[in-house]
PDB file of C-alpha atoms in Angstrom:
ATOM      1  CA  UNK A  75      -0.112   0.182   0.235  1.00 63.00           C
ATOM      2  CA  UNK A  76       2.980   2.354   1.028  1.00 67.00           C
ATOM      3  CA  UNK A  77       4.343   1.784  -2.794  1.00 67.00           C
ATOM      4  CA  UNK A  78       0.855   2.146  -4.494  1.00 62.00           C
ATOM      5  CA  UNK A  79       0.329   5.465  -2.659  1.00 63.00           C
ATOM      6  CA  UNK A  80       4.016   6.671  -2.770  1.00 63.00           C
ATOM      7  CA  UNK A  81       4.355   7.302   0.954  1.00 69.00           C
ATOM      8  CA  UNK A  82       6.276   6.095   4.013  1.00 76.00           C
ATOM      9  CA  UNK A  83       4.768   2.906   5.718  1.00 76.00           C
ATOM     10  CA  UNK A  84       4.994   5.943   9.140  1.00 79.00           C
ATOM     11  CA  UNK A  85       2.312   7.852   6.736  1.00 80.00           C
ATOM     12  CA  UNK A  86       0.037   4.715   6.806  1.00 77.00           C
ATOM     13  CA  UNK A  87       0.123   4.262  10.719  1.00 81.00           C
ATOM     14  CA  UNK A  88      -0.575   7.973  10.986  1.00 83.00           C
ATOM     15  CA  UNK A  89      -3.565   7.947   8.533  1.00 77.00           C
ATOM     16  CA  UNK A  90      -4.743   4.596  10.253  1.00 78.00           C
ATOM     17  CA  UNK A  91      -4.732   6.951  13.586  1.00 81.00           C
ATOM     18  CA  UNK A  92      -6.443   9.493  12.038  1.00 78.00           C
ATOM     19  CA  UNK A  93      -9.291   6.990  10.320  1.00 77.00           C
ATOM     20  CA  UNK A  94      -8.013   8.434   6.965  1.00 78.00           C
ATOM     21  CA  UNK A  95      -7.246   5.002   5.795  1.00 77.00           C
ATOM     22  CA  UNK A  96      -8.213   2.133   7.944  1.00 77.00           C
ATOM     23  CA  UNK A  97      -6.481  -1.152   7.435  1.00 79.00           C
ATOM     24  CA  UNK A  98      -7.664  -4.869   7.934  1.00 78.00           C
ATOM     25  CA  UNK A  99      -5.689  -6.161  10.671  1.00 72.00           C
ATOM     26  CA  UNK A 100      -4.713  -9.961  10.410  1.00 72.00           C
ATOM     27  CA  UNK A 101      -4.524 -12.359  13.512  1.00 69.00           C
ATOM     28  CA  UNK A 102      -0.927 -11.760  13.777  1.00 72.00           C
ATOM     29  CA  UNK A 103      -1.939  -7.966  13.889  1.00 74.00           C
ATOM     30  CA  UNK A 104      -0.242  -6.837  10.516  1.00 74.00           C
ATOM     31  CA  UNK A 105      -2.104  -4.319   8.535  1.00 75.00           C
ATOM     32  CA  UNK A 106      -3.803  -5.609   4.979  1.00 79.00           C
ATOM     33  CA  UNK A 107      -5.031  -2.768   2.563  1.00 73.00           C
ATOM     34  CA  UNK A 108      -7.763  -3.665   0.355  1.00 75.00           C
ATOM     35  CA  UNK A 109      -7.443  -2.544  -3.079  1.00 74.00           C
ATOM     36  CA  UNK A 110     -11.252  -0.449  -3.249  1.00 71.00           C
ATOM     37  CA  UNK A 111     -10.214   1.118   0.224  1.00 72.00           C
ATOM     38  CA  UNK A 112      -6.937   2.522  -1.690  1.00 72.00           C
ATOM     39  CA  UNK A 113      -8.790   3.856  -4.557  1.00 68.00           C
ATOM     40  CA  UNK A 114     -11.601   5.281  -2.714  1.00 69.00           C
ATOM     41  CA  UNK A 115      -9.235   6.815  -0.678  1.00 68.00           C
ATOM     42  CA  UNK A 116      -7.325   8.351  -3.996  1.00 68.00           C
ATOM     43  CA  UNK A 117     -10.100   9.438  -5.455  1.00 63.00           C
ATOM     44  CA  UNK A 118     -12.534  10.805  -2.776  1.00 58.00           C
ATOM     45  CA  UNK A 119     -11.947  14.526  -2.049  1.00 45.00           C
ATOM     46  CA  UNK A 120     -11.532  15.506   1.750  1.00 52.00           C
ATOM     47  CA  UNK A 121     -14.221  16.669   3.192  1.00 49.00           C
ATOM     48  CA  UNK A 122     -14.292  20.449   4.454  1.00 49.00           C
ATOM     49  CA  UNK A 123     -14.808  21.020   8.259  1.00 53.00           C
ATOM     50  CA  UNK A 124     -17.841  22.719   9.191  1.00 49.00           C
ATOM     51  CA  UNK A 125     -15.760  25.582  10.716  1.00 50.00           C
ATOM     52  CA  UNK A 126     -14.062  26.136   7.457  1.00 68.00           C
ATOM     53  CA  UNK A 127     -17.347  26.111   5.664  1.00 86.00           C
ATOM     54  CA  UNK A 128     -17.571  29.714   3.628  1.00 92.00           C
ATOM     55  CA  UNK A 129     -20.753  31.931   5.288  1.00 94.00           C
ATOM     56  CA  UNK A 130     -22.718  33.703   2.244  1.00 95.00           C
ATOM     57  CA  UNK A 131     -25.448  35.763   1.636  1.00 95.00           C
ATOM     58  CA  UNK A 132     -27.167  35.531  -2.044  1.00 95.00           C
ATOM     59  CA  UNK A 133     -28.659  39.153  -3.401  1.00 95.00           C
ATOM     60  CA  UNK A 134     -31.090  38.601  -6.487  1.00 94.00           C
ATOM     61  CA  UNK A 135     -32.657  41.784  -8.140  1.00 93.00           C
ATOM     62  CA  UNK A 136     -34.629  42.994 -11.183  1.00 90.00           C
ATOM     63  CA  UNK A 137     -35.684  46.408 -11.931  1.00 86.00           C
ATOM     64  CA  UNK A 138     -39.638  45.814 -12.690  1.00 87.00           C
ATOM     65  CA  UNK A 139     -42.549  43.722 -11.306  1.00 90.00           C
ATOM     66  CA  UNK A 140     -42.886  42.758 -14.768  1.00 89.00           C
ATOM     67  CA  UNK A 141     -39.273  40.911 -14.913  1.00 87.00           C
ATOM     68  CA  UNK A 142     -40.738  39.334 -11.596  1.00 90.00           C
ATOM     69  CA  UNK A 143     -44.281  38.277 -13.094  1.00 92.00           C
ATOM     70  CA  UNK A 144     -42.019  36.885 -16.145  1.00 90.00           C
ATOM     71  CA  UNK A 145     -40.047  34.725 -13.497  1.00 90.00           C
ATOM     72  CA  UNK A 146     -36.812  36.327 -14.024  1.00 90.00           C
ATOM     73  CA  UNK A 147     -36.225  36.977 -10.461  1.00 91.00           C
ATOM     74  CA  UNK A 148     -36.911  33.839  -9.616  1.00 92.00           C
ATOM     75  CA  UNK A 149     -34.487  32.151 -12.185  1.00 91.00           C
ATOM     76  CA  UNK A 150     -31.732  34.587 -10.950  1.00 90.00           C
ATOM     77  CA  UNK A 151     -32.031  33.441  -7.490  1.00 91.00           C
ATOM     78  CA  UNK A 152     -32.032  29.729  -8.458  1.00 91.00           C
ATOM     79  CA  UNK A 153     -28.927  30.400 -10.491  1.00 91.00           C
ATOM     80  CA  UNK A 154     -27.145  31.534  -7.754  1.00 91.00           C
ATOM     81  CA  UNK A 155     -28.081  28.904  -5.256  1.00 91.00           C
ATOM     82  CA  UNK A 156     -27.150  26.350  -7.665  1.00 91.00           C
ATOM     83  CA  UNK A 157     -23.774  28.040  -7.864  1.00 90.00           C
ATOM     84  CA  UNK A 158     -23.315  28.067  -4.106  1.00 90.00           C
ATOM     85  CA  UNK A 159     -24.463  24.161  -3.804  1.00 90.00           C
ATOM     86  CA  UNK A 160     -21.591  23.762  -6.464  1.00 89.00           C
ATOM     87  CA  UNK A 161     -19.010  25.830  -4.431  1.00 89.00           C
ATOM     88  CA  UNK A 162     -20.009  24.087  -1.283  1.00 89.00           C
ATOM     89  CA  UNK A 163     -20.874  27.275   0.240  1.00 92.00           C
ATOM     90  CA  UNK A 164     -22.933  27.839   3.476  1.00 92.00           C
ATOM     91  CA  UNK A 165     -25.879  30.029   2.860  1.00 93.00           C
ATOM     92  CA  UNK A 166     -26.956  31.922   5.870  1.00 93.00           C
ATOM     93  CA  UNK A 167     -29.474  33.890   4.056  1.00 94.00           C
ATOM     94  CA  UNK A 168     -31.240  34.900   0.733  1.00 94.00           C
ATOM     95  CA  UNK A 169     -32.474  38.175  -0.447  1.00 95.00           C
ATOM     96  CA  UNK A 170     -34.887  38.748  -3.374  1.00 94.00           C
ATOM     97  CA  UNK A 171     -35.753  42.254  -4.473  1.00 94.00           C
ATOM     98  CA  UNK A 172     -37.488  44.479  -7.140  1.00 92.00           C
ATOM     99  CA  UNK A 173     -35.945  47.989  -7.392  1.00 88.00           C
ATOM    100  CA  UNK A 174     -33.464  49.847  -9.562  1.00 82.00           C
ATOM    101  CA  UNK A 175     -30.153  49.818  -9.838  1.00 75.00           C
ATOM    102  CA  UNK A 176     -29.849  53.211  -9.661  1.00 73.00           C
ATOM    103  CA  UNK A 177     -31.438  53.338  -6.128  1.00 77.00           C
ATOM    104  CA  UNK A 178     -29.428  52.411  -2.900  1.00 77.00           C
ATOM    105  CA  UNK A 179     -32.934  53.186  -1.040  1.00 84.00           C
ATOM    106  CA  UNK A 180     -33.575  49.256  -1.126  1.00 90.00           C
ATOM    107  CA  UNK A 181     -35.005  47.350   1.730  1.00 93.00           C
ATOM    108  CA  UNK A 182     -33.354  44.156   0.922  1.00 94.00           C
ATOM    109  CA  UNK A 183     -30.266  45.959   0.114  1.00 93.00           C
ATOM    110  CA  UNK A 184     -30.048  47.280   3.669  1.00 93.00           C
ATOM    111  CA  UNK A 185     -30.945  44.338   5.322  1.00 95.00           C
ATOM    112  CA  UNK A 186     -27.691  43.063   3.713  1.00 95.00           C
ATOM    113  CA  UNK A 187     -25.893  45.713   4.939  1.00 94.00           C
ATOM    114  CA  UNK A 188     -26.405  45.229   8.271  1.00 94.00           C
ATOM    115  CA  UNK A 189     -25.674  41.257   7.848  1.00 94.00           C
ATOM    116  CA  UNK A 190     -22.410  42.504   6.658  1.00 94.00           C
ATOM    117  CA  UNK A 191     -21.576  45.050   9.330  1.00 94.00           C
ATOM    118  CA  UNK A 192     -22.272  42.096  12.093  1.00 93.00           C
ATOM    119  CA  UNK A 193     -19.712  39.720  10.483  1.00 92.00           C
ATOM    120  CA  UNK A 194     -22.153  36.978  10.039  1.00 92.00           C
ATOM    121  CA  UNK A 195     -20.900  36.184   6.265  1.00 95.00           C
ATOM    122  CA  UNK A 196     -17.773  35.595   4.455  1.00 95.00           C
ATOM    123  CA  UNK A 197     -19.192  36.659   1.360  1.00 96.00           C
ATOM    124  CA  UNK A 198     -22.028  38.096  -1.045  1.00 96.00           C
ATOM    125  CA  UNK A 199     -22.981  36.311  -3.841  1.00 96.00           C
ATOM    126  CA  UNK A 200     -24.642  37.903  -6.702  1.00 94.00           C
ATOM    127  CA  UNK A 201     -25.131  37.070 -10.182  1.00 92.00           C
ATOM    128  CA  UNK A 202     -23.309  39.820 -11.662  1.00 88.00           C
ATOM    129  CA  UNK A 203     -22.034  42.580  -9.639  1.00 84.00           C
ATOM    130  CA  UNK A 204     -24.875  45.604 -11.078  1.00 85.00           C
ATOM    131  CA  UNK A 205     -27.302  43.432  -9.387  1.00 86.00           C
ATOM    132  CA  UNK A 206     -25.931  45.371  -5.999  1.00 89.00           C
ATOM    133  CA  UNK A 207     -25.340  48.540  -8.102  1.00 84.00           C
ATOM    134  CA  UNK A 208     -25.343  50.327 -11.332  1.00 76.00           C
ATOM    135  CA  UNK A 209     -22.923  53.016  -9.976  1.00 73.00           C
ATOM    136  CA  UNK A 210     -20.447  53.451  -7.151  1.00 76.00           C
ATOM    137  CA  UNK A 211     -19.473  49.967  -7.210  1.00 82.00           C
ATOM    138  CA  UNK A 212     -15.947  50.492  -5.961  1.00 85.00           C
ATOM    139  CA  UNK A 213     -17.593  52.641  -2.884  1.00 87.00           C
ATOM    140  CA  UNK A 214     -19.581  49.579  -2.116  1.00 87.00           C
ATOM    141  CA  UNK A 215     -17.076  47.316  -2.161  1.00 88.00           C
ATOM    142  CA  UNK A 216     -14.439  49.504  -0.116  1.00 91.00           C
ATOM    143  CA  UNK A 217     -17.640  49.236   2.606  1.00 92.00           C
ATOM    144  CA  UNK A 218     -17.907  45.326   2.278  1.00 93.00           C
ATOM    145  CA  UNK A 219     -13.809  45.389   2.494  1.00 92.00           C
ATOM    146  CA  UNK A 220     -13.867  46.964   6.102  1.00 93.00           C
ATOM    147  CA  UNK A 221     -15.610  43.791   7.470  1.00 94.00           C
ATOM    148  CA  UNK A 222     -13.801  41.387   5.476  1.00 93.00           C
ATOM    149  CA  UNK A 223     -16.703  40.413   3.294  1.00 94.00           C
ATOM    150  CA  UNK A 224     -15.943  39.789  -0.171  1.00 94.00           C
ATOM    151  CA  UNK A 225     -18.164  40.305  -3.203  1.00 94.00           C
ATOM    152  CA  UNK A 226     -18.556  37.021  -5.691  1.00 94.00           C
ATOM    153  CA  UNK A 227     -20.265  37.224  -8.998  1.00 89.00           C
ATOM    154  CA  UNK A 228     -21.892  34.223 -10.772  1.00 89.00           C
ATOM    155  CA  UNK A 229     -21.354  35.365 -14.315  1.00 78.00           C
ATOM    156  CA  UNK A 230     -18.665  38.082 -15.706  1.00 57.00           C
ATOM    157  CA  UNK A 231     -20.887  38.792 -19.070  1.00 45.00           C
ATOM    158  CA  UNK A 232     -24.343  39.837 -19.518  1.00 44.00           C
ATOM    159  CA  UNK A 233     -26.113  38.120 -22.321  1.00 46.00           C
ATOM    160  CA  UNK A 234     -29.512  38.284 -21.381  1.00 52.00           C
ATOM    161  CA  UNK A 235     -31.553  40.630 -23.284  1.00 47.00           C
ATOM    162  CA  UNK A 236     -33.943  41.454 -20.324  1.00 53.00           C
ATOM    163  CA  UNK A 237     -30.835  43.011 -18.432  1.00 54.00           C
ATOM    164  CA  UNK A 238     -30.319  45.583 -21.487  1.00 58.00           C
ATOM    165  CA  UNK A 239     -33.385  46.234 -21.183  1.00 58.00           C
ATOM    166  CA  UNK A 240     -33.231  47.065 -17.609  1.00 55.00           C
ATOM    167  CA  UNK A 241     -30.251  49.217 -18.299  1.00 56.00           C
ATOM    168  CA  UNK A 242     -32.517  51.084 -20.526  1.00 56.00           C
ATOM    169  CA  UNK A 243     -35.186  51.358 -17.808  1.00 57.00           C
ATOM    170  CA  UNK A 244     -32.829  52.331 -15.225  1.00 56.00           C
ATOM    171  CA  UNK A 245     -31.649  55.339 -17.787  1.00 57.00           C
ATOM    172  CA  UNK A 246     -34.729  56.691 -18.089  1.00 57.00           C
ATOM    173  CA  UNK A 247     -35.687  56.751 -14.502  1.00 57.00           C
ATOM    174  CA  UNK A 248     -32.849  58.653 -13.959  1.00 56.00           C
ATOM    175  CA  UNK A 249     -33.069  60.915 -16.645  1.00 62.00           C
ATOM    176  CA  UNK A 250     -36.607  61.654 -15.495  1.00 60.00           C
ATOM    177  CA  UNK A 251     -35.348  62.183 -12.001  1.00 57.00           C
ATOM    178  CA  UNK A 252     -33.190  64.884 -13.004  1.00 61.00           C
ATOM    179  CA  UNK A 253     -35.800  66.616 -15.130  1.00 65.00           C
ATOM    180  CA  UNK A 254     -38.139  66.657 -12.152  1.00 66.00           C
ATOM    181  CA  UNK A 255     -35.454  68.228 -10.070  1.00 65.00           C
ATOM    182  CA  UNK A 256     -34.552  70.590 -12.710  1.00 68.00           C
ATOM    183  CA  UNK A 257     -38.250  71.778 -13.761  1.00 64.00           C
ATOM    184  CA  UNK A 258     -39.179  71.601 -10.026  1.00 63.00           C
ATOM    185  CA  UNK A 259     -36.389  74.251  -9.434  1.00 62.00           C
ATOM    186  CA  UNK A 260     -37.523  76.363 -12.506  1.00 63.00           C
ATOM    187  CA  UNK A 261     -41.172  76.322 -11.053  1.00 67.00           C
ATOM    188  CA  UNK A 262     -39.971  77.247  -7.373  1.00 64.00           C
ATOM    189  CA  UNK A 263     -38.207  80.148  -8.743  1.00 68.00           C
ATOM    190  CA  UNK A 264     -41.118  81.151 -11.314  1.00 69.00           C
ATOM    191  CA  UNK A 265     -43.265  81.145  -8.137  1.00 72.00           C
ATOM    192  CA  UNK A 266     -41.076  83.545  -6.476  1.00 73.00           C
ATOM    193  CA  UNK A 267     -40.557  85.699  -9.132  1.00 72.00           C
ATOM    194  CA  UNK A 268     -44.620  86.033  -9.772  1.00 70.00           C
ATOM    195  CA  UNK A 269     -45.137  86.375  -5.783  1.00 76.00           C
ATOM    196  CA  UNK A 270     -42.239  89.664  -6.204  1.00 75.00           C
ATOM    197  CA  UNK A 271     -43.858  91.146  -9.166  1.00 71.00           C
ATOM    198  CA  UNK A 272     -47.462  90.846  -7.276  1.00 70.00           C
ATOM    199  CA  UNK A 273     -45.727  92.482  -4.098  1.00 73.00           C
ATOM    200  CA  UNK A 274     -44.361  95.224  -6.038  1.00 69.00           C
ATOM    201  CA  UNK A 275     -47.596  95.884  -7.988  1.00 66.00           C
ATOM    202  CA  UNK A 276     -49.648  96.229  -4.657  1.00 68.00           C
ATOM    203  CA  UNK A 277     -46.536  98.658  -3.807  1.00 69.00           C
ATOM    204  CA  UNK A 278     -47.032 100.764  -6.726  1.00 64.00           C
ATOM    205  CA  UNK A 279     -51.314 100.706  -6.339  1.00 61.00           C
ATOM    206  CA  UNK A 280     -51.245 101.630  -2.497  1.00 64.00           C
ATOM    207  CA  UNK A 281     -48.383 104.507  -3.144  1.00 56.00           C
TER     208      UNK A 281
END
């Protein structure tokens, strides 16, 4: 067995004591190893101790309720969980959310921040980094780094048409928000000027 495995006989004794590779004992107390046990030892992957399990939280997001209705959110979450299972990650919490990637005012995202700050996880798993945020990803990453939490994404490239449409919707939302602020500011300025003119008109009338 030592020759087959390329190890010293003392190593076999250590493996026996650690229950890694247990031999069959003869009446004369000699160790004999079955071929199937040696083959199983060579092919089996060592099991990761529970203390070394990677604790993760998953986060899935779509921009619209229409996407959720179509099942996009559910499928995205499923792909992430499948990835975690393949990596043998220990999923502590899963967050699924409908909301714009332009906004950081998302309930589930805030819950994820709390989980990170409490140091209850080692990684955050997303399908792509833009699921967390469209812009300023570096700031978010710095926050996670401060608590030794790594961001890991399943896919490097985005090929799904719904994501392209989602980006368009997010950009339109951003443009609409800016437009409302600009026109709102102008309306406020116009109302102020109108009041000033009315006040001056009253002064002239009373003079």
